Amino acid sequence: MSNTTILRTRGLSKHFAGFAAVQNVDIEVAQGSIHALVGPNGAGKTTCFNLLSKFLDPSSGDIYFHDQNITRMQPADVARLGMVRSFQISATFPHMTLLENVRVGLQRSAGLAHQFWRPTRVLKRLDDEAMRFLDLVGLVAQPDQLAANLPYGHKRALELATTLAMNPQLLLLDEPTQGLGHEDVEQVTELIRRVAQGRTVLMVEHNMSVISRICDRVTVMQRGQVLAEGSYAEVAGNPEVIAAYMGESTEEMHA
Amino acid sequence: MPRRPRIPVYMVWGLLLLAIAAPWLGLYPVLGMRMMCFALFACAFNLLAGYTGLISFGHAALFGGAGYITGLALTSWGWSTPAGILLGVLVALAIGLVMGVLAVRRYGIYFSMVTLALAQIVYFYCLQADFTGGEDGLQGIPRGTLFGLPLQSDRVMYYVVLVVFVASWWFMRRIVRSPFGQVLQAVSENEPRTISLGYRANRYKLGVFLLSAGFAGLAGALKSVVMGFETLTDVHWSTSGLVILMTLVGGLGTDLGPILGAVIITVLEEKMGTISRFLEQLTGIHWFATLNDSASMVNGAIFVLCVLLFRRGIVGALRERWGGAQVPAD
């Protein structure tokens, strides 16, 4: 793990009609790490996540990707820089095949996004690469299946394959194990560990056992502010953090 | 591949042969051309609505706007027919650019309202402007010639329109099945996800809006040349409603649906007298004869039946019957 910072925020704040959802947040994500953003419900994790991926504009503060200020950029342009997000509810293209789903992630950089006069078969040259990503997430068996027909856990995997097709330096994962059964949680966790090789991952996550196993660093948020930051062991032993989770469920922290 | 169900290819060839033979089988060529102009218009609308879900309520401005400009170029400026039609298409693209830039950032009903509002501006402009002839319309548009071919003959004109129509239909079908079409489908299925993959979704929506505007303009320009006049009806909001009706009755998001819908609605509007007299004679019920005066009521009844019986339109329902893989609703 190198010590360079890939993503950094300074005084990041977001107000909704007077309510401060995120207040003065400073986060540093180290390149090559798996970094978790946790906190009780309503702590501002998802708002913070949407600010980082530029799906929301901050009220004040700045966001830097490497050393570039990306605070005023469009979400699509941030993605082009190599910072690609996922969604809380699995985001696939349901009426497209698995292969087509992954190809959407490849088309733009291949210069095959605007051509309205050429047949779809020109996209076949992307098939081999798309199959590699399907193989990586274990979905290579039925590339012509429609995404809508996949079980939920596999949709998560497909979403990840599409994200990887963008060759992102930084993956922003919004609750990647949300709504998954026990076995699927295991598989998706393993998958994240695998695809994090050579990349950086910042994830919002509730499942503490997932975090304890794969995350290098944890930032705990409460009421829109950073409460604590450190390794899982440091954070889990922090009395303030334990207090914040009291009334939620203490077991959650120690699951 | 277990994919979207399809209309068999022989159907397409069958329809094409029928269209080629139609003038010799007793179809009045002007009615046939009118059908094709509206079918082209409905296909253009469908290119936008059927594959992106953006329901424009302002397509009449593109259709009628192009018709007026083409008419003006042919009557007052003495332009050649192809040049006049090309100008009509360019003007439709220009109107479409303004409409699209303002509308594609909006969703659902707000998108429809922005397009409607802008189309009403075009309507009132056409009502006031000198060259449109106001309530009287623009009369006496000459058909002229095409590459030396005299278009005065209805049959010659019919085949010219048929060629333009088939080529446009094929091209729109290609757009849907192109790399661009794939991105469009992605945008319509999950726009935030597509943005997160680095696509500026609004540009793709604007792109397809422009393509749709161009073909709607081509349809309007052709129609003014075919009919020899252009009136306010074509820029009126009810024409925007008519093209939605045609597309929904035939089948939104299908290749052949808009054509079928346009043919059915055009026949109903033009031939209501014949149909109602036929029904009266067939059944002996005098009430049917009174339907002649209420084509819009019959249109409405058909629309209601379509919405109730086959939500995906006639072609959508046929396609399901002929099978192929069922696409699960999500």
XYZ file of C-alpha atoms in Angstrom:
585
model
C 0.000 0.000 0.000
C 1.561 3.253 -1.081
C 1.104 6.435 0.855
C -0.142 8.663 -1.934
C -3.605 10.082 -1.512
C -5.928 9.385 -4.447
C -9.036 11.166 -3.152
C -9.179 13.983 -0.653
C -11.902 16.324 0.565
C -11.492 19.636 2.366
C -14.359 21.061 4.419
C -16.983 19.232 2.371
C -20.516 20.310 3.322
C -23.996 19.826 1.937
C -27.097 21.577 3.200
C -30.648 20.664 2.213
C -32.999 23.547 2.981
C -31.125 24.472 6.134
C -30.465 20.887 7.238
C -26.765 20.037 7.249
C -26.561 16.498 5.866
C -22.773 16.652 5.577
C -20.710 19.148 7.577
C -17.084 20.033 7.124
C -15.905 16.548 6.212
C -12.230 15.903 5.535
C -11.510 12.448 4.155
C -8.299 11.098 2.670
C -8.329 7.867 0.744
C -4.914 6.293 0.270
C -4.088 4.869 -3.137
C -4.344 1.093 -3.228
C -6.409 0.830 -0.049
C -9.898 -0.452 0.627
C -11.545 2.302 2.604
C -14.952 1.996 4.287
C -17.381 4.760 5.140
C -19.668 3.678 7.985
C -22.060 5.203 10.459
C -25.537 4.823 11.886
C -28.558 5.505 9.676
C -28.861 9.144 8.725
C -25.182 9.831 9.396
C -24.727 11.304 5.917
C -22.792 8.443 4.342
C -24.881 8.253 1.194
C -24.965 12.046 0.776
C -21.202 12.083 1.185
C -20.910 9.293 -1.377
C -23.100 11.182 -3.856
C -20.973 14.287 -3.341
C -17.769 12.365 -4.033
C -19.167 10.820 -7.224
C -20.496 14.274 -8.239
C -24.129 13.142 -8.345
C -24.733 15.976 -5.867
C -23.063 19.380 -5.802
C -21.581 20.380 -2.439
C -22.721 23.575 -0.692
C -19.108 24.282 0.189
C -15.744 22.564 0.332
C -13.525 20.946 -2.267
C -12.841 17.484 -3.650
C -9.490 16.501 -5.131
C -8.812 13.426 -7.251
C -5.026 13.019 -7.161
C -4.224 16.710 -7.155
C -6.967 17.833 -9.503
C -9.851 19.805 -8.075
C -12.974 18.013 -9.320
C -15.521 19.925 -7.222
C -17.195 21.555 -10.231
C -16.977 18.680 -12.685
C -19.885 16.785 -14.291
C -20.455 13.223 -13.014
C -19.790 11.731 -16.457
C -16.432 13.528 -16.635
C -15.389 12.295 -13.191
C -16.093 8.772 -14.419
C -13.821 9.394 -17.394
C -10.999 10.370 -15.037
C -11.135 6.853 -13.611
C -13.437 7.175 -10.636
C -16.491 4.978 -11.186
C -19.362 4.491 -8.764
C -21.893 1.746 -8.173
C -25.407 2.117 -6.792
C -27.213 0.945 -3.695
C -29.750 -0.922 -5.763
C -27.958 -3.055 -8.310
C -27.587 -1.043 -11.479
C -27.674 -3.207 -14.565
C -29.395 -2.682 -17.905
C -32.164 -5.281 -17.478
C -33.234 -5.719 -21.112
C -29.722 -6.010 -22.434
C -27.685 -9.224 -22.366
C -24.799 -9.733 -19.951
C -22.376 -9.235 -22.804
C -24.095 -6.010 -23.908
C -24.104 -4.737 -20.324
C -20.343 -5.051 -20.062
C -19.842 -3.683 -23.570
C -21.560 -0.436 -22.562
C -18.637 0.005 -20.167
C -16.191 -0.503 -23.047
C -17.918 1.337 -25.902
C -17.074 4.917 -25.047
C -13.326 4.536 -24.703
C -13.325 2.408 -27.883
C -14.954 5.313 -29.762
C -18.058 3.249 -30.483
C -20.673 5.313 -28.693
C -21.809 7.926 -31.216
C -21.939 5.876 -34.385
C -25.612 5.738 -35.263
C -25.081 4.733 -38.868
C -23.187 1.484 -38.264
C -24.706 -1.866 -37.322
C -24.383 -3.317 -33.812
C -22.076 -6.001 -35.153
C -19.137 -3.545 -35.178
C -19.288 -3.968 -31.389
C -18.249 -7.603 -31.767
C -14.632 -6.532 -31.614
C -15.249 -5.702 -27.940
C -16.683 -9.150 -27.187
C -13.417 -10.832 -26.189
C -12.608 -8.130 -23.703
C -16.161 -8.119 -22.334
C -15.960 -11.897 -21.870
C -12.777 -11.477 -19.841
C -14.620 -9.263 -17.379
C -17.583 -11.652 -17.226
C -15.093 -14.423 -16.545
C -13.481 -12.373 -13.768
C -16.788 -12.168 -11.878
C -17.835 -15.740 -12.671
C -20.600 -14.991 -15.166
C -19.018 -16.302 -18.320
C -21.437 -19.226 -18.785
C -24.431 -17.404 -20.311
C -23.329 -14.177 -21.948
C -26.513 -13.974 -24.066
C -28.863 -14.133 -21.100
C -30.830 -10.959 -20.355
C -29.639 -9.221 -17.199
C -33.213 -9.085 -15.872
C -33.209 -12.875 -15.571
C -30.223 -13.003 -13.200
C -30.572 -13.653 -9.465
C -29.795 -10.619 -7.333
C -26.305 -11.628 -6.284
C -25.308 -12.177 -9.905
C -26.637 -8.744 -10.829
C -24.206 -7.322 -8.290
C -21.413 -9.256 -9.953
C -22.507 -8.075 -13.406
C -22.533 -4.477 -12.214
C -19.008 -4.927 -10.958
C -17.912 -6.423 -14.285
C -19.331 -3.393 -16.121
C -17.588 -1.047 -13.693
C -14.285 -2.871 -14.175
C -14.648 -2.556 -17.937
C -14.072 1.181 -17.402
C -10.659 0.260 -15.956
C -11.198 2.585 -12.988
C -8.416 3.596 -10.614
C -10.946 4.233 -7.878
C -14.155 2.293 -7.339
C -16.879 3.878 -5.269
C -19.185 1.101 -4.042
C -22.495 2.038 -2.428
C -23.446 -0.756 0.017
C -22.246 -3.596 -2.215
C -23.601 -6.357 0.037
C -26.947 -4.687 0.742
C -29.876 -7.056 0.317
C -27.742 -10.125 -0.357
C -28.187 -13.543 1.216
C -25.427 -14.959 3.401
C -23.660 -16.931 0.656
C -23.852 -14.070 -1.797
C -22.268 -11.743 0.784
C -19.301 -14.115 0.984
C -18.934 -14.214 -2.778
C -19.265 -10.488 -3.349
C -16.795 -9.767 -0.522
C -14.319 -12.153 -2.083
C -14.929 -10.522 -5.445
C -14.250 -7.030 -4.076
C -11.024 -8.228 -2.500
C -10.028 -9.758 -5.826
C -10.836 -6.746 -8.033
C -9.224 -4.338 -5.552
C -5.808 -5.637 -6.605
C -4.022 -2.653 -8.094
C -7.004 -0.350 -7.515
C -8.479 1.734 -4.728
C -11.926 1.055 -3.300
C -14.065 3.391 -1.229
C -17.236 1.709 -0.012
C -20.245 2.616 2.063
C -21.044 -0.556 3.987
C -23.176 -1.694 6.902
C -21.930 -5.223 7.273
C -19.155 -5.024 9.866
C -17.885 -8.535 9.265
C -17.266 -7.607 5.637
C -15.443 -4.449 6.720
C -13.332 -6.212 9.325
C -12.164 -8.716 6.737
C -11.303 -6.580 3.735
C -10.998 -2.922 4.701
C -7.670 -1.268 5.471
C -9.180 1.884 6.828
C -12.546 2.933 8.227
C -14.102 6.385 8.523
C -17.041 6.595 10.923
C -19.604 9.334 10.349
C -22.260 10.622 12.696
C -24.723 13.462 12.134
C -22.928 14.574 9.004
C -19.492 14.737 10.581
C -16.469 12.476 10.834
C -16.509 10.860 14.253
C -13.433 8.677 14.006
C -10.981 7.286 11.504
C -8.498 4.438 11.687
C -8.081 0.725 11.165
C -11.080 -1.474 11.957
C -9.615 -2.489 15.334
C -8.919 1.103 16.331
C -12.354 2.315 15.320
C -14.256 -0.592 16.839
C -12.536 0.009 20.193
C -13.263 3.738 20.183
C -15.727 4.538 23.003
C -17.294 7.392 21.011
C -18.004 5.062 18.110
C -19.507 2.462 20.419
C -21.685 5.171 21.951
C -22.825 6.296 18.511
C -23.928 2.773 17.678
C -25.689 2.290 21.029
C -29.416 2.318 20.568
C -28.810 1.144 17.007
C -27.297 -2.205 17.792
C -24.005 -2.824 19.492
C -23.822 -6.285 17.983
C -23.603 -4.728 14.578
C -20.170 -3.365 15.413
C -18.981 -6.706 16.724
C -20.713 -9.033 14.330
C -30.120 -15.956 -29.028
C -32.994 -15.862 -26.543
C -33.711 -12.247 -27.294
C -36.402 -9.760 -28.088
C -39.221 -11.316 -30.054
C -39.306 -10.361 -33.703
C -41.738 -9.952 -36.542
C -40.875 -12.562 -39.198
C -38.827 -11.151 -42.083
C -41.291 -12.389 -44.714
C -43.870 -10.018 -43.234
C -41.626 -7.062 -44.017
C -41.075 -8.208 -47.598
C -44.766 -8.949 -47.966
C -45.683 -5.444 -46.856
C -43.127 -3.940 -49.216
C -44.511 -5.924 -52.181
C -48.013 -4.845 -51.190
C -46.913 -1.205 -51.091
C -45.288 -1.529 -54.533
C -48.383 -3.140 -56.036
C -50.947 -0.995 -54.213
C -51.517 1.680 -56.919
C -52.304 -1.127 -59.403
C -54.672 -2.788 -56.941
C -56.931 0.220 -56.707
C -55.277 2.320 -53.987
C -55.666 6.004 -54.766
C -51.978 7.104 -54.912
C -52.557 10.380 -53.043
C -54.100 8.475 -50.136
C -51.164 6.051 -50.241
C -48.688 8.939 -50.156
C -50.542 10.564 -47.297
C -50.337 7.287 -45.396
C -46.622 7.026 -46.029
C -45.967 10.618 -44.935
C -47.798 10.018 -41.676
C -46.152 6.610 -41.295
C -42.740 8.276 -41.679
C -43.800 10.915 -39.154
C -44.945 8.222 -36.703
C -41.689 6.282 -37.178
C -39.744 9.471 -36.408
C -41.791 10.013 -33.267
C -41.290 6.363 -32.338
C -37.503 6.677 -32.759
C -37.562 9.139 -29.870
C -40.443 7.877 -27.728
C -40.144 4.155 -28.323
C -36.473 3.844 -27.502
C -35.867 6.574 -24.929
C -39.308 6.952 -23.323
C -39.299 10.700 -24.043
C -42.863 11.523 -25.135
C -42.670 14.691 -27.216
C -45.879 16.668 -27.433
C -44.377 19.102 -29.909
C -43.604 17.044 -32.988
C -46.242 18.907 -35.020
C -43.960 21.967 -35.000
C -41.234 19.922 -36.711
C -43.655 18.307 -39.177
C -45.621 21.430 -40.072
C -42.656 23.796 -39.763
C -40.752 21.828 -42.386
C -43.878 21.674 -44.553
C -44.247 25.456 -44.549
C -40.587 26.157 -45.297
C -40.501 23.624 -48.129
C -43.717 25.121 -49.503
C -42.260 28.620 -49.278
C -39.044 27.600 -51.020
C -40.924 25.917 -53.873
C -43.574 28.595 -54.413
C -41.919 31.947 -53.654
C -38.246 31.275 -54.182
C -38.557 28.831 -57.076
C -36.218 26.282 -55.525
C -35.953 22.774 -56.946
C -37.980 20.088 -55.146
C -35.043 18.221 -53.538
C -33.477 21.511 -52.371
C -36.800 22.651 -50.905
C -37.258 19.355 -49.038
C -33.672 19.539 -47.770
C -34.310 23.056 -46.463
C -37.445 21.807 -44.709
C -35.402 19.092 -42.989
C -32.739 21.622 -41.953
C -35.360 23.927 -40.462
C -36.896 20.993 -38.565
C -33.418 20.208 -37.239
C -33.005 23.818 -36.125
C -36.365 23.858 -34.345
C -35.509 20.433 -32.918
C -32.177 21.740 -31.625
C -33.851 24.544 -29.664
C -36.581 22.223 -28.411
C -34.170 19.435 -27.571
C -31.646 21.586 -25.711
C -34.413 22.949 -23.508
C -36.372 19.711 -23.080
C -33.920 16.799 -22.639
C -32.968 17.889 -19.142
C -36.551 17.343 -18.056
C -38.322 14.067 -17.386
C -41.809 12.677 -17.896
C -44.630 15.178 -18.073
C -42.220 18.125 -17.808
C -40.444 17.017 -20.965
C -43.797 16.803 -22.761
C -44.854 20.227 -21.498
C -41.641 21.947 -22.623
C -42.008 20.480 -26.119
C -45.687 21.444 -26.221
C -44.966 25.017 -25.140
C -42.301 25.483 -27.793
C -44.526 23.932 -30.437
C -47.282 26.394 -29.531
C -44.842 29.238 -30.175
C -44.228 27.820 -33.652
C -47.992 27.467 -34.155
C -48.733 31.082 -33.248
C -45.854 32.271 -35.382
C -47.279 30.371 -38.351
C -50.720 31.810 -37.612
C -49.360 35.379 -37.754
C -46.602 35.194 -40.356
C -47.346 36.474 -43.858
C -45.811 33.674 -45.881
C -47.970 30.943 -44.307
C -51.205 32.532 -45.477
C -52.593 32.315 -41.953
C -55.973 30.594 -41.820
C -56.003 30.142 -45.614
C -52.800 28.147 -45.635
C -50.062 28.059 -48.235
C -51.601 27.011 -51.557
C -50.346 25.874 -54.930
C -47.042 24.274 -53.989
C -45.633 22.850 -57.235
C -44.316 19.284 -57.183
C -41.649 20.145 -59.748
C -39.223 17.474 -60.926
C -36.754 15.134 -59.315
C -33.559 14.584 -61.329
C -35.573 15.225 -64.500
C -38.439 12.974 -63.407
C -41.762 14.891 -63.596
C -43.571 14.494 -60.287
C -46.942 15.691 -61.579
C -47.961 12.089 -62.173
C -49.393 10.673 -58.963
C -47.931 7.260 -59.686
C -44.396 8.594 -60.229
C -44.675 10.667 -57.082
C -46.014 7.626 -55.218
C -42.916 5.583 -55.989
C -40.592 8.460 -55.113
C -42.303 8.781 -51.733
C -42.146 4.989 -51.305
C -38.380 4.959 -51.934
C -37.784 7.828 -49.507
C -40.042 6.190 -46.939
C -38.458 2.740 -47.136
C -34.931 4.182 -47.007
C -35.814 6.337 -43.988
C -37.500 3.418 -42.223
C -34.470 1.248 -42.826
C -32.142 3.951 -41.561
C -34.157 4.531 -38.378
C -34.135 0.787 -37.794
C -30.367 0.876 -38.169
C -30.066 3.736 -35.651
C -31.902 1.622 -33.073
C -29.534 -1.270 -33.774
C -26.305 0.734 -33.844
C -23.595 1.307 -31.218
C -25.351 4.644 -30.549
C -28.612 2.720 -30.161
C -27.007 0.524 -27.514
C -26.005 3.583 -25.485
C -29.512 4.995 -25.936
C -31.022 1.792 -24.629
C -28.664 1.944 -21.659
C -29.671 5.559 -20.981
C -33.369 4.726 -21.123
C -32.985 1.668 -18.874
C -30.797 3.257 -16.226
C -29.707 6.825 -16.800
C -27.691 7.392 -13.571
C -25.766 4.193 -14.212
C -24.988 5.259 -17.772
C -23.713 8.604 -16.481
C -21.559 6.788 -13.945
C -19.979 4.956 -16.890
C -18.821 8.264 -18.341
C -21.638 9.013 -20.799
C -23.109 12.520 -20.865
C -26.647 11.195 -21.073
C -28.241 14.479 -22.138
C -26.100 14.596 -25.277
C -27.328 11.200 -26.367
C -30.918 12.226 -25.715
C -30.357 15.423 -27.687
C -28.785 13.366 -30.463
C -31.793 11.114 -30.865
C -34.124 14.108 -30.536
C -32.360 15.690 -33.510
C -32.505 12.504 -35.567
C -36.213 12.230 -34.793
C -36.712 15.917 -35.661
C -34.956 15.471 -39.003
C -37.176 12.570 -40.043
C -40.311 14.338 -38.778
C -39.265 17.301 -40.931
C -38.692 15.049 -43.933
C -42.209 13.653 -43.476
C -43.731 17.140 -43.264
C -41.750 18.455 -46.244
C -42.766 15.461 -48.380
C -46.393 15.850 -47.381
C -46.537 19.498 -48.452
C -45.044 18.576 -51.837
C -47.428 15.644 -52.261
C -50.578 17.542 -51.295
C -49.601 20.845 -52.900
C -50.658 22.877 -49.888
C -49.743 23.397 -46.246
C -52.171 24.427 -43.524
C -52.187 25.289 -39.848
C -53.512 21.809 -39.008
C -50.005 20.404 -39.463
C -48.476 22.676 -36.807
C -51.480 22.438 -34.495
C -51.043 20.556 -31.210
C -53.716 18.071 -32.294
C -51.274 16.782 -34.937
C -48.771 16.105 -32.135
C -51.557 14.167 -30.453
C -52.391 12.341 -33.671
C -48.847 11.035 -34.108
C -48.822 9.803 -30.495
C -52.134 8.040 -31.163
C -50.812 6.404 -34.347
C -47.673 5.177 -32.605
C -49.457 3.837 -29.533
C -52.182 2.100 -31.535
C -49.615 0.405 -33.774
C -47.080 -0.369 -31.072
C -44.575 1.906 -29.353
C -40.993 0.738 -29.700
C -41.657 -1.631 -32.596
C -40.405 -1.378 -36.188
C -43.731 -1.825 -37.938
C -46.180 -0.564 -35.326
C -46.024 3.141 -36.208
C -46.616 2.284 -39.887
C -49.647 0.156 -39.091
C -51.008 2.781 -36.702
C -50.561 5.542 -39.276
C -52.311 3.492 -41.973
C -55.262 2.657 -39.713
C -55.754 6.211 -38.465
C -55.314 7.767 -41.930
C -57.824 5.370 -43.462
C -60.299 6.113 -40.680
C -59.949 9.842 -41.193
C -60.150 9.750 -44.983
C -62.572 6.912 -45.578
C -64.985 7.208 -42.682
C -67.819 7.893 -45.122
C -67.198 4.709 -47.095
C -66.675 2.636 -43.968
C -69.802 3.909 -42.247
C -71.947 3.365 -45.365
C -70.515 -0.144 -45.733
C -71.337 -0.951 -42.110
C -74.828 0.452 -42.529
C -75.500 -1.720 -45.568
C -73.923 -4.761 -43.952
C -75.918 -4.583 -40.756
C -78.926 -2.557 -41.767
C -78.434 -0.325 -38.722
C -78.811 3.293 -39.763
C -76.781 4.583 -36.808
C -73.539 3.477 -38.472
C -74.033 6.069 -41.208
C -73.834 8.840 -38.631
C -70.282 7.764 -37.757
C -69.195 9.641 -40.863
C -69.331 12.896 -38.941
C -67.430 11.642 -35.953
C -64.078 10.251 -37.082
C -62.413 11.622 -33.985
C -64.889 9.690 -31.824
C -63.970 6.479 -33.648
C -60.269 7.315 -33.230
C -60.870 7.808 -29.536
C -62.729 4.510 -29.235
C -59.888 2.679 -30.996
C -57.367 4.316 -28.710
C -59.305 3.264 -25.619
C -59.641 -0.297 -26.942
C -55.915 -0.462 -27.672
C -54.952 0.787 -24.251
C -57.324 -1.686 -22.601
C -56.698 -4.758 -24.779
C -53.089 -4.559 -25.940
C -50.943 -2.126 -24.092
C -48.028 -2.645 -26.434
C -50.128 -1.783 -29.459
C -51.256 -4.070 -32.246
C -47.758 -5.071 -33.352
C -46.670 -5.515 -29.753
C -49.574 -7.900 -29.173
C -48.862 -9.851 -32.377
C -45.203 -10.091 -31.464
C -46.066 -11.613 -28.113
C -48.389 -14.091 -29.785
C -45.708 -15.156 -32.255
C -43.491 -15.781 -29.291
C -39.779 -15.533 -29.052
C -38.452 -15.033 -25.564
C -40.714 -13.192 -23.207
C -38.988 -10.167 -21.817
C -39.720 -9.993 -18.119
C -41.067 -6.730 -16.809
C -38.860 -5.314 -14.099
